[in-house]
Amino acid sequence: MRSAFPCPPIILLLCAALALAAVPALAQGTAPEGGEVQPVYSLSCDAAAGFVLSADGYDPAVADSVAIVSLAANFLHRVEAPGWGLVLNHSLDLSAQAAATAQFNPTMAVYEAYVRFDLLTGGRAQLFVGKRRMGMGLGTAFAPGDLLDPRTGFWDQKNGFRGLDLQASLGSDLSLRAALSLDRNLDATAARLRALANPANSALQAAYNTALGGATGPADPRLLTSAASLDVQLGAFQIAVSGLWRPEALGRASLGLGLDLGGVILQAEGAAEFLDGDASAESPSLFGTVGARYTWTVDAGSLTLCLDYDYNGATGAILKKTHYLLPQVILSWTDVLDLSFRALVEMEGPSALVSGLLAVHPARNLDLEFSILTSLGESGNDATALSASYLPAGAALTTAAGLSARVHF
Amino acid sequence: MFRRLSPVVLALILLPTALAAAPTASEILASVDHALFLSSYTSRATMVTVEPGKEARSMTLDTWSRSDKGSYLEVQAPARTKGTRFLQLEGSLWMFNPKSGSANPLRLSARDSFQGSTMSNADVGKSQFSDDYVATLAPEAILNHEELGPVPCIVIEATARTADAAYGRIVMWVRKKDYMPLHMEYYAKSGLLFKRMDLMKIRSFGPINRPAVMRMESLDKKGTITTFTLESIEARSVPDSTFNKNWLTR
């Protein structure tokens, strides 16, 4: 049975009501007692230069190897003021492929660009408008309920979503969240503008139709994606409930439990997905994860061990098989070095995507980084396919090693 | 007038006064809390850690704290960790780095070292001892304070009353005349003395007089000292929303 209403009405009503409430709340402001607080701007950035060598296998001398001279910078701008805030988080990549026909495609990526409005007395709610990273659920390695702004890889890296995000807190222990993603509407709008600018180009018209995905136009509510979550902290326990809804396409509900057991952080989360938004379907796809993390600390050093298992009930954009393990080892010595090792093990192949990063800090704001990423197992397996999203474009490249210097300022 | 009263009657009259004049260990611990922390405040402090043979490491932190809620901290320097945020709540501690590419805060243990210093996460984030420790009186002593010389002190032993407490026991030397804490010794739950702290440079920060400098020395790693210098502290009404995980990722 298809939904008659394109989006859960409660979410839209909640967003509208709190957006309207913003004006008087902003007029009051949330300036602490004791004087006016002026807007404060801050900037945090880093720049890295180095090279990455990618190859098919472990021999960089093979014909398929690719060398890239990397030069990139990350910027985080922030304005904090009573009652509102502004964030711009972006990167500039000037990397170029070092080949006879050098390829140079400078790119600028914007991960976050949003305005925050503090609502209600004491800023107990915030409305975010713009592009923003968002995490839902508890899972730190795998997250069955985290679909509105899905992870771009097998660790928690996100590109952000565009739309509205409303957060509310009741005391320290209860958080509510509702979000509305306009990503698909905006993508369809951009595709439409390109198609209109070049009406003779059939490929652009086809791209527009693909972006619509059966909707009647960019403003069709069926392109909206909404999500809501509830997070409760009960001492050492944490409970997270979340749901995601895409009209006439997808519904996913998840429940996560977390526990701090004497320093061992335990997490479990499960989700059920109903296609076409039909909760009465006989066989929803199931997803689940369990994981544990523990950190030993000695003086300025710490060693963290993590192990997570993931059950993936349906093929997704990144994970295409059913059973995965993700062991992680992270060694850190403050202001001396950071060493991390991760392996995404696909248990059916088996195959694995292994990554390692060593960052040495020879000076106060200088890092020397050595990274390696390789996929193990038969060619064409899941890990190899996944590694393609981390490796430069090329023919069946399965290993990348990089060396770079990074400056923070 | 006193000559007309019998010693028993005189004792009965003076006993309540005498009892009222002698504060209990709990009251002294509460005085320590009041001397060090405001009930609701913002502050800026710099923490410098020195280890033998290594370059000194410094960190500047802004804090928003309320005794009934917890503490929210944000790193202002160095550039590598600038913007990293911590939220200390009853029974839990969270960290979020907006530059990490993640959107989820990470849960930490209160007993772990704070950013490689000799201070624990709880030392930096907790805004009062009374929550986690129960105090008893020990014999008074003269403290040879590095800055003030010999100082008559009341000594109290604060023993952990919750499993979340970062230390098994803290022994505090509190100046007798105004209950100003001047020296503390920290014992692990095993009973091992492993840190000690000297509080110095007592000065006015608007509404309170308190030590501006707290120097903590690690005894199990000789020569490692963290000096926490308070640059400013202001009484401010910190809103409830600051003490929710939502605020960490804003």
XYZ file of C-alpha atoms in Angstrom:
659
model
C 0.000 0.000 0.000
C 1.395 3.329 -1.043
C 1.388 6.331 1.172
C -1.231 8.923 0.306
C 0.813 11.670 1.934
C 4.312 12.152 0.567
C 6.010 12.846 3.897
C 5.176 12.084 7.532
C 3.015 15.091 8.427
C 4.391 15.327 11.922
C 7.872 16.144 10.641
C 6.663 18.877 8.316
C 4.425 20.350 10.974
C 7.247 20.276 13.520
C 9.647 22.014 11.135
C 7.079 24.642 10.219
C 6.003 25.342 13.781
C 9.522 25.728 15.080
C 10.617 27.799 12.100
C 7.759 30.204 12.826
C 8.713 30.242 16.474
C 12.229 31.285 15.521
C 11.475 34.972 15.084
C 10.387 35.819 18.641
C 12.962 33.443 20.084
C 15.707 35.151 18.120
C 14.468 38.528 19.239
C 15.019 37.398 22.827
C 18.389 35.947 21.936
C 20.273 33.566 24.143
C 22.919 35.953 25.314
C 24.157 34.907 28.708
C 23.649 37.198 31.628
C 26.417 39.632 32.310
C 26.586 41.553 29.071
C 26.259 41.465 25.321
C 28.178 38.818 23.457
C 29.299 39.844 19.987
C 29.525 37.436 17.041
C 32.864 35.638 17.050
C 34.535 34.423 13.866
C 37.043 31.587 13.913
C 38.959 29.780 11.214
C 40.698 26.446 11.408
C 42.570 25.048 8.439
C 45.229 22.651 7.291
C 47.108 22.119 4.046
C 48.864 18.990 2.836
C 51.353 18.370 0.052
C 52.781 15.057 -1.060
C 52.320 12.258 -3.547
C 50.266 9.114 -3.928
C 51.429 6.113 -5.910
C 48.745 3.683 -7.023
C 49.259 0.337 -8.667
C 47.632 -2.927 -9.589
C 49.156 -5.174 -6.968
C 52.299 -4.310 -5.053
C 54.677 -3.507 -7.874
C 54.619 0.200 -8.638
C 56.655 -0.425 -11.775
C 53.812 -2.106 -13.635
C 52.345 -0.240 -16.548
C 49.101 0.542 -14.784
C 50.698 2.448 -11.951
C 49.649 6.062 -11.456
C 51.491 8.759 -9.546
C 49.614 11.741 -8.209
C 51.133 14.879 -6.796
C 48.722 15.887 -4.096
C 48.116 19.399 -2.820
C 44.984 20.051 -0.822
C 43.688 22.291 1.920
C 40.740 22.089 4.313
C 38.997 25.098 5.816
C 36.507 25.334 8.654
C 34.982 28.802 9.105
C 32.665 29.420 11.999
C 30.682 32.358 13.349
C 29.118 32.038 16.793
C 26.647 34.623 18.039
C 23.848 34.743 20.601
C 20.914 33.009 18.982
C 22.587 31.924 15.764
C 25.682 30.456 14.153
C 27.233 29.974 10.756
C 29.521 27.191 9.500
C 31.379 26.777 6.218
C 33.465 23.640 5.906
C 35.185 23.146 2.568
C 38.288 21.841 0.869
C 40.363 22.827 -2.136
C 42.137 20.064 -4.036
C 44.879 21.026 -6.500
C 46.212 17.504 -7.009
C 47.480 16.525 -10.423
C 48.374 13.244 -12.048
C 52.076 13.083 -12.821
C 52.032 11.561 -16.293
C 53.148 12.402 -19.823
C 49.712 13.935 -20.349
C 49.321 15.591 -16.993
C 45.765 15.751 -15.708
C 44.968 18.719 -13.521
C 41.433 19.204 -12.317
C 41.305 21.525 -9.330
C 38.203 20.859 -7.294
C 36.505 22.577 -4.399
C 34.209 20.509 -2.222
C 31.775 22.028 0.240
C 30.928 19.580 3.014
C 28.966 21.937 5.207
C 27.481 25.387 4.674
C 24.669 26.146 7.055
C 23.065 28.664 9.339
C 21.927 27.689 12.817
C 19.055 29.393 14.603
C 18.643 28.786 18.316
C 14.985 28.401 19.180
C 12.939 28.330 22.368
C 14.046 29.594 25.761
C 17.635 28.708 26.543
C 18.271 27.514 23.004
C 16.729 24.143 23.709
C 16.124 23.671 20.008
C 18.175 24.533 16.957
C 17.133 24.793 13.340
C 19.849 24.252 10.735
C 19.323 25.412 7.172
C 21.773 24.504 4.431
C 24.201 21.678 3.828
C 25.259 19.759 6.862
C 26.775 16.469 7.963
C 24.364 14.406 9.983
C 24.699 11.125 11.842
C 21.822 9.029 13.094
C 21.894 6.014 15.352
C 24.690 4.684 17.496
C 26.954 2.653 15.266
C 30.411 4.162 14.940
C 31.669 1.648 12.356
C 28.481 0.384 10.728
C 25.244 2.303 11.064
C 22.091 0.575 9.809
C 19.901 3.593 10.543
C 22.233 6.238 9.138
C 20.837 6.785 5.639
C 19.857 10.448 5.295
C 23.506 11.478 4.997
C 25.074 8.092 4.246
C 28.700 7.334 4.886
C 31.000 7.571 1.909
C 33.184 4.680 2.936
C 33.568 2.025 5.523
C 34.392 4.485 8.236
C 32.404 7.412 9.412
C 33.122 9.975 6.672
C 30.243 12.035 5.327
C 29.617 14.514 2.540
C 26.637 16.229 4.123
C 23.016 16.616 3.011
C 21.118 19.729 1.878
C 17.927 20.688 3.610
C 16.533 21.383 7.067
C 17.640 19.833 10.324
C 15.796 20.470 13.566
C 17.247 19.431 16.933
C 15.666 19.703 20.357
C 16.924 18.710 23.777
C 15.090 17.966 26.964
C 17.685 18.192 29.703
C 21.041 16.548 29.166
C 19.748 13.091 28.486
C 17.125 13.350 25.785
C 17.620 14.564 22.210
C 15.093 14.769 19.408
C 15.870 15.354 15.785
C 13.906 15.764 12.565
C 15.453 16.399 9.175
C 14.275 16.968 5.655
C 16.670 16.319 2.780
C 16.226 18.280 -0.458
C 19.180 16.566 -2.137
C 17.139 14.828 -4.811
C 15.036 17.930 -5.507
C 18.156 20.069 -5.921
C 19.882 17.469 -8.090
C 16.794 17.314 -10.311
C 16.702 21.128 -10.470
C 20.345 21.274 -11.537
C 19.774 18.549 -14.162
C 16.755 20.435 -15.466
C 18.699 23.694 -15.806
C 21.459 21.887 -17.713
C 18.890 20.274 -19.992
C 17.147 23.591 -20.611
C 20.434 25.290 -21.440
C 21.226 22.629 -24.057
C 17.865 21.422 -25.399
C 19.513 19.568 -28.286
C 21.598 17.419 -25.984
C 19.642 14.201 -25.453
C 22.127 12.950 -22.861
C 21.303 15.907 -20.599
C 17.572 15.283 -21.039
C 18.139 11.631 -20.113
C 20.115 12.692 -17.075
C 17.231 14.928 -16.013
C 14.767 12.043 -16.359
C 17.055 9.844 -14.298
C 17.276 12.531 -11.597
C 13.493 12.731 -11.492
C 13.202 8.984 -11.003
C 9.505 8.970 -11.903
C 8.630 12.252 -10.190
C 6.778 14.898 -12.142
C 9.294 17.690 -11.552
C 12.011 18.951 -9.195
C 9.365 20.197 -6.751
C 7.602 16.830 -6.558
C 7.377 15.908 -2.838
C 8.217 12.337 -3.734
C 11.828 13.460 -4.105
C 11.969 14.519 -0.459
C 13.594 12.335 2.167
C 12.715 12.847 5.821
C 14.121 11.360 8.984
C 13.539 11.567 12.713
C 15.438 10.241 15.709
C 15.237 10.051 19.473
C 18.338 9.597 21.614
C 18.083 8.838 25.329
C 20.954 8.611 27.817
C 20.242 6.612 30.977
C 23.501 6.656 32.928
C 25.749 4.118 31.252
C 22.977 3.135 28.820
C 22.149 4.852 25.581
C 19.112 4.170 23.414
C 18.602 5.537 19.916
C 15.494 5.132 17.791
C 15.379 6.494 14.270
C 13.307 6.320 11.131
C 13.793 7.386 7.526
C 11.082 7.882 4.937
C 11.207 8.443 1.203
C 7.645 8.647 -0.202
C 6.625 5.704 -2.344
C 10.173 4.408 -2.283
C 11.721 3.561 1.037
C 11.137 3.397 4.765
C 13.706 2.263 7.324
C 13.325 2.029 11.106
C 16.221 1.348 13.467
C 16.867 0.729 17.145
C 20.289 1.051 18.743
C 21.543 0.253 22.238
C 24.832 1.372 23.763
C 26.462 0.539 27.083
C 29.598 1.733 28.852
C 30.660 -1.370 30.760
C 33.580 -0.243 32.906
C 35.206 1.540 29.997
C 34.255 -1.056 27.356
C 31.868 0.671 24.961
C 29.367 -1.862 23.601
C 26.980 -1.055 20.776
C 24.248 -2.936 18.938
C 21.869 -1.627 16.341
C 19.272 -3.199 14.084
C 17.139 -1.863 11.254
C 14.296 -3.024 9.033
C 13.760 -1.587 5.587
C 10.414 -1.526 3.808
C 10.530 -0.825 0.103
C 7.793 1.323 -1.404
C 7.205 2.611 2.082
C 4.966 -0.373 2.734
C 5.376 -1.372 6.367
C 3.072 -4.327 5.853
C 5.415 -6.033 3.393
C 6.050 -9.636 4.359
C 9.810 -9.615 4.015
C 11.491 -6.379 4.989
C 15.246 -6.282 4.516
C 17.076 -6.540 7.806
C 20.325 -4.915 8.862
C 22.266 -5.199 12.075
C 25.572 -4.440 13.725
C 27.286 -5.246 17.011
C 30.572 -3.782 18.161
C 32.913 -3.206 21.082
C 35.596 -0.597 21.764
C 38.118 -0.246 24.559
C 40.897 2.253 25.178
C 43.950 1.771 27.363
C 45.627 4.986 28.460
C 49.140 5.381 29.808
C 50.324 8.932 30.342
C 50.095 10.678 26.967
C 49.573 7.443 25.067
C 46.468 5.484 24.280
C 45.676 2.251 22.489
C 42.177 1.674 21.202
C 40.898 -1.652 19.925
C 37.576 -1.918 18.102
C 35.793 -4.840 16.524
C 32.476 -4.529 14.703
C 30.352 -7.053 12.832
C 27.755 -6.046 10.260
C 24.848 -7.996 8.819
C 23.804 -6.410 5.564
C 20.400 -7.727 4.468
C 20.310 -6.011 1.092
C 22.811 -4.732 -1.422
C 23.595 -1.103 -0.809
C 25.625 1.588 -2.515
C 28.781 0.612 -0.652
C 28.307 -2.748 1.034
C 27.172 -5.372 -1.458
C 27.584 -8.634 0.466
C 25.992 -9.945 3.662
C 28.586 -10.421 6.415
C 31.371 -8.009 7.290
C 33.919 -7.598 10.064
C 35.782 -4.386 10.787
C 38.731 -4.641 13.205
C 40.504 -1.387 14.061
C 43.636 -0.632 16.046
C 44.425 2.987 16.903
C 47.606 3.947 18.732
C 48.050 7.543 19.763
C 50.821 9.367 21.589
C 49.843 12.977 22.033
C 51.942 15.351 19.931
C 54.256 12.484 18.917
C 52.398 10.122 16.592
C 49.097 8.584 15.599
C 48.932 5.147 14.053
C 45.746 3.535 12.828
C 44.956 0.291 11.079
C 41.582 -0.761 9.719
C 40.421 -3.729 7.672
C 36.997 -4.167 6.152
C 36.693 -7.936 5.835
C 33.961 -9.285 3.589
C 33.490 -12.732 5.055
C 31.933 -14.582 2.140
C 34.692 -14.060 -0.477
C 36.663 -13.659 1.584
C 38.225 -10.376 0.675
C 39.404 -7.336 2.559
C 40.109 -3.670 2.156
C 42.987 -2.733 4.434
C 44.103 0.763 5.331
C 46.881 2.085 7.510
C 47.889 5.595 8.494
C 50.968 6.748 10.371
C 51.092 10.413 11.284
C 54.233 11.689 12.998
C 54.230 15.138 14.604
C 57.793 16.500 14.427
C 56.727 20.054 15.243
C 53.838 21.760 16.985
C 51.525 22.079 13.984
C 53.253 19.860 11.440
C 52.319 16.268 10.553
C 54.184 13.836 8.333
C 51.719 11.242 7.100
C 52.265 7.883 5.493
C 49.168 6.054 4.304
C 48.531 2.783 2.552
C 45.366 1.260 1.198
C 45.116 -2.104 -0.479
C 42.449 -4.609 -1.343
C 43.077 -8.285 -0.793
C 41.246 -11.160 -2.425
C 40.108 -12.059 -5.910
C 39.868 -9.343 -8.517
C 36.382 -8.013 -8.912
C 35.308 -8.863 -5.403
C 33.460 -6.524 -3.105
C 36.542 -5.007 -1.501
C 38.112 -4.333 -4.873
C 34.973 -2.576 -5.993
C 34.901 -0.563 -2.799
C 38.539 0.405 -3.092
C 37.743 2.055 -6.429
C 36.048 4.843 -4.538
C 39.272 5.605 -2.674
C 41.772 5.086 -5.488
C 42.333 7.399 -8.448
C 40.586 6.519 -11.681
C 42.522 3.847 -13.511
C 42.450 0.256 -14.593
C 42.016 -2.144 -11.714
C 44.240 -0.293 -9.289
C 44.222 -2.102 -5.991
C 46.943 -0.466 -3.922
C 47.744 3.122 -3.060
C 50.535 4.462 -0.904
C 50.923 8.098 -0.013
C 53.405 10.338 1.737
C 52.576 13.895 2.630
C 53.316 16.774 4.956
C 50.420 18.585 6.591
C 50.498 21.984 8.255
C 47.757 23.178 10.627
C 47.117 26.865 11.070
C 28.659 37.769 84.363
C 30.330 34.495 83.510
C 31.388 34.091 87.164
C 27.781 33.620 88.195
C 27.283 30.645 85.857
C 28.327 27.143 86.714
C 30.808 25.457 84.345
C 28.107 23.006 83.223
C 25.678 25.767 82.306
C 28.474 27.673 80.620
C 29.386 24.601 78.598
C 25.789 24.120 77.570
C 25.646 27.706 76.388
C 28.927 27.610 74.503
C 28.633 24.098 73.030
C 26.313 25.028 70.159
C 28.546 27.976 69.329
C 31.609 25.769 69.402
C 29.896 23.140 67.251
C 28.734 25.775 64.785
C 32.257 27.158 64.520
C 33.722 23.810 63.535
C 32.614 22.970 60.029
C 32.216 19.379 59.029
C 34.401 17.728 56.416
C 31.506 17.851 53.945
C 31.125 21.579 54.504
C 34.842 22.105 53.939
C 34.657 20.060 50.734
C 31.737 22.231 49.646
C 33.877 25.292 50.475
C 36.621 23.921 48.256
C 34.080 23.565 45.472
C 32.930 27.136 46.046
C 36.494 28.409 46.129
C 37.388 26.762 42.820
C 34.173 26.907 40.832
C 31.200 29.183 40.363
C 27.790 27.564 40.087
C 27.519 28.696 36.484
C 30.483 30.136 34.623
C 32.569 30.476 31.495
C 36.343 30.465 31.630
C 39.490 30.420 29.537
C 42.587 28.559 30.658
C 45.896 27.379 29.253
C 47.319 23.996 30.059
C 51.055 23.382 29.602
C 52.543 19.901 29.999
C 56.289 19.472 30.449
C 58.030 16.123 30.120
C 61.774 15.584 30.594
C 63.648 15.881 27.311
C 60.600 16.956 25.328
C 59.215 20.218 24.059
C 56.486 21.678 26.281
C 52.964 21.141 24.967
C 50.322 23.784 25.511
C 46.582 23.903 24.960
C 44.093 26.725 25.434
C 40.583 25.754 26.476
C 37.305 27.608 26.788
C 34.874 26.130 29.314
C 31.148 26.554 29.929
C 30.151 24.919 33.192
C 27.251 24.510 35.580
C 27.483 22.633 38.852
C 24.059 21.020 38.325
C 24.764 19.927 34.746
C 28.397 19.413 33.781
C 30.954 21.069 31.559
C 31.361 21.861 27.891
C 34.916 22.520 26.690
C 36.296 23.697 23.398
C 39.964 23.718 22.363
C 41.182 27.093 21.037
C 44.836 26.197 20.524
C 46.974 24.526 19.183
C 45.830 24.650 15.581
C 45.959 20.861 15.193
C 43.196 20.305 17.728
C 41.449 23.686 17.500
C 37.684 23.288 17.570
C 37.661 19.884 19.286
C 34.832 19.811 21.816
C 34.212 17.855 24.996
C 31.011 17.386 26.939
C 31.215 16.144 30.527
C 27.899 14.962 31.893
C 26.928 12.909 34.900
C 28.249 9.437 34.079
C 29.459 10.153 30.563
C 32.047 12.075 28.610
C 31.880 12.837 24.886
C 34.318 14.242 22.337
C 33.596 15.669 18.889
C 36.081 16.901 16.315
C 34.325 18.942 13.601
C 37.335 18.489 11.310
C 37.180 14.694 11.404
C 34.592 14.299 8.646
C 32.359 12.420 11.055
C 29.033 13.586 12.447
C 28.975 11.474 15.590
C 30.542 12.332 18.965
C 32.790 9.690 20.508
C 32.299 8.454 24.060
C 35.406 8.626 26.284
C 36.337 7.366 29.733
C 36.526 9.937 32.559
C 39.651 8.287 33.978
C 41.723 8.622 30.811
C 44.358 11.297 30.421
C 43.058 14.588 29.037
C 44.877 15.207 25.747
C 48.088 13.673 27.028
C 48.359 15.815 30.151
C 48.788 14.584 33.728
C 45.164 15.587 34.289
C 42.348 13.158 33.709
C 39.309 13.985 31.607
C 37.402 14.326 34.873
C 39.955 16.798 36.317
C 39.283 19.162 33.464
C 35.568 18.680 33.028
C 34.203 18.175 36.545
C 32.887 21.272 38.233
C 32.719 20.036 41.819
C 34.198 17.333 44.005
C 31.115 16.892 46.196
C 29.330 14.909 43.492
C 31.798 12.063 43.447
C 33.554 12.127 46.827
C 32.631 11.935 50.493
C 34.928 13.787 52.889
C 36.331 12.987 56.337
C 38.552 15.134 58.541
C 42.198 14.262 59.096
C 44.566 15.853 61.643
C 45.412 19.483 60.922
C 48.858 20.195 59.543
C 51.254 22.955 58.547
C 51.760 23.039 54.782
C 55.049 24.365 53.475
C 53.606 26.144 50.484
C 56.072 27.111 47.769
C 54.632 30.588 47.460
C 53.068 31.326 50.859
C 55.513 29.561 53.175
C 54.213 27.638 56.233
C 50.396 27.711 56.237
C 48.137 26.179 58.959
C 45.780 23.869 57.115
C 42.768 21.668 57.695
C 43.270 18.319 55.979
C 40.351 16.397 54.546
C 40.244 13.041 52.844
C 37.766 12.806 49.993
C 36.967 9.188 49.197
C 35.227 8.119 45.976
C 31.551 7.427 46.465
C 30.777 6.528 42.847
C 32.359 4.146 40.376
C 32.659 7.051 37.943
C 35.075 8.965 40.198
C 38.449 9.384 38.532
C 40.396 8.723 41.768
C 40.029 6.416 44.738
C 40.889 9.141 47.231
C 41.995 12.772 47.246
C 43.694 14.305 50.280
C 43.241 18.086 50.370
C 45.181 20.709 52.370
C 42.796 23.616 52.908
C 43.951 26.936 54.385
C 42.408 27.201 57.840
C 41.528 30.883 57.715
C 39.408 30.861 54.553
C 39.177 27.216 53.390
C 41.205 27.970 50.281
C 42.587 24.717 48.803
C 46.377 24.860 48.496
C 47.560 21.315 47.934
C 46.006 18.000 46.852
C 47.253 14.438 46.649
C 45.561 11.942 44.374
C 45.418 8.212 45.098
C 44.429 5.498 42.641
C 41.734 3.018 43.628
C 44.566 0.605 44.440
C 45.718 3.090 47.101
C 48.801 4.243 45.206
C 49.682 7.931 45.464
C 50.320 8.910 41.837
C 49.656 12.638 41.423
C 49.866 15.778 43.491
C 48.746 19.285 42.793
C 49.814 22.669 44.139
C 47.433 25.621 43.855
C 49.081 29.031 43.611
C 48.728 32.682 42.607
C 45.527 33.343 44.527
C 43.841 36.392 43.062
C 40.467 37.959 42.422
C 38.468 36.890 39.395
C 35.560 39.260 39.887
C 33.104 37.361 42.045
C 35.636 34.977 43.585
C 39.149 34.770 44.915
C 40.774 31.582 43.779
C 44.118 30.126 42.705
C 44.970 31.123 39.160
C 47.568 28.396 38.765
C 47.140 24.691 39.435
C 50.286 22.628 38.949
C 49.804 18.876 38.800
C 52.787 16.552 38.986
C 52.806 12.922 37.953
C 54.597 10.751 40.512
C 54.690 7.618 38.396
C 56.366 9.526 35.571
C 59.025 11.666 37.189
C 59.383 15.186 35.899
C 56.049 15.273 34.061
C 54.149 18.350 35.175
C 50.984 19.945 33.850
C 50.335 23.569 34.756
C 46.779 24.792 34.362
C 46.609 28.598 34.316
C 43.246 30.255 34.571
C 43.173 33.405 32.457
C 39.579 34.428 33.079
C 36.450 33.163 34.752
C 33.076 34.881 34.648
C 29.776 34.144 36.325
C 27.332 33.568 33.502
C 24.041 31.842 33.022
C 24.905 28.907 30.769
C 21.784 27.604 28.994
C 20.573 24.033 29.415
C 21.099 23.325 25.743
C 24.879 23.560 26.180
C 24.812 20.297 28.101
C 23.277 18.117 25.442
C 25.110 16.130 22.771
C 23.248 18.167 20.145
C 25.356 21.181 21.137
C 28.597 19.273 20.480
C 27.820 18.822 16.799
C 26.116 22.193 16.155
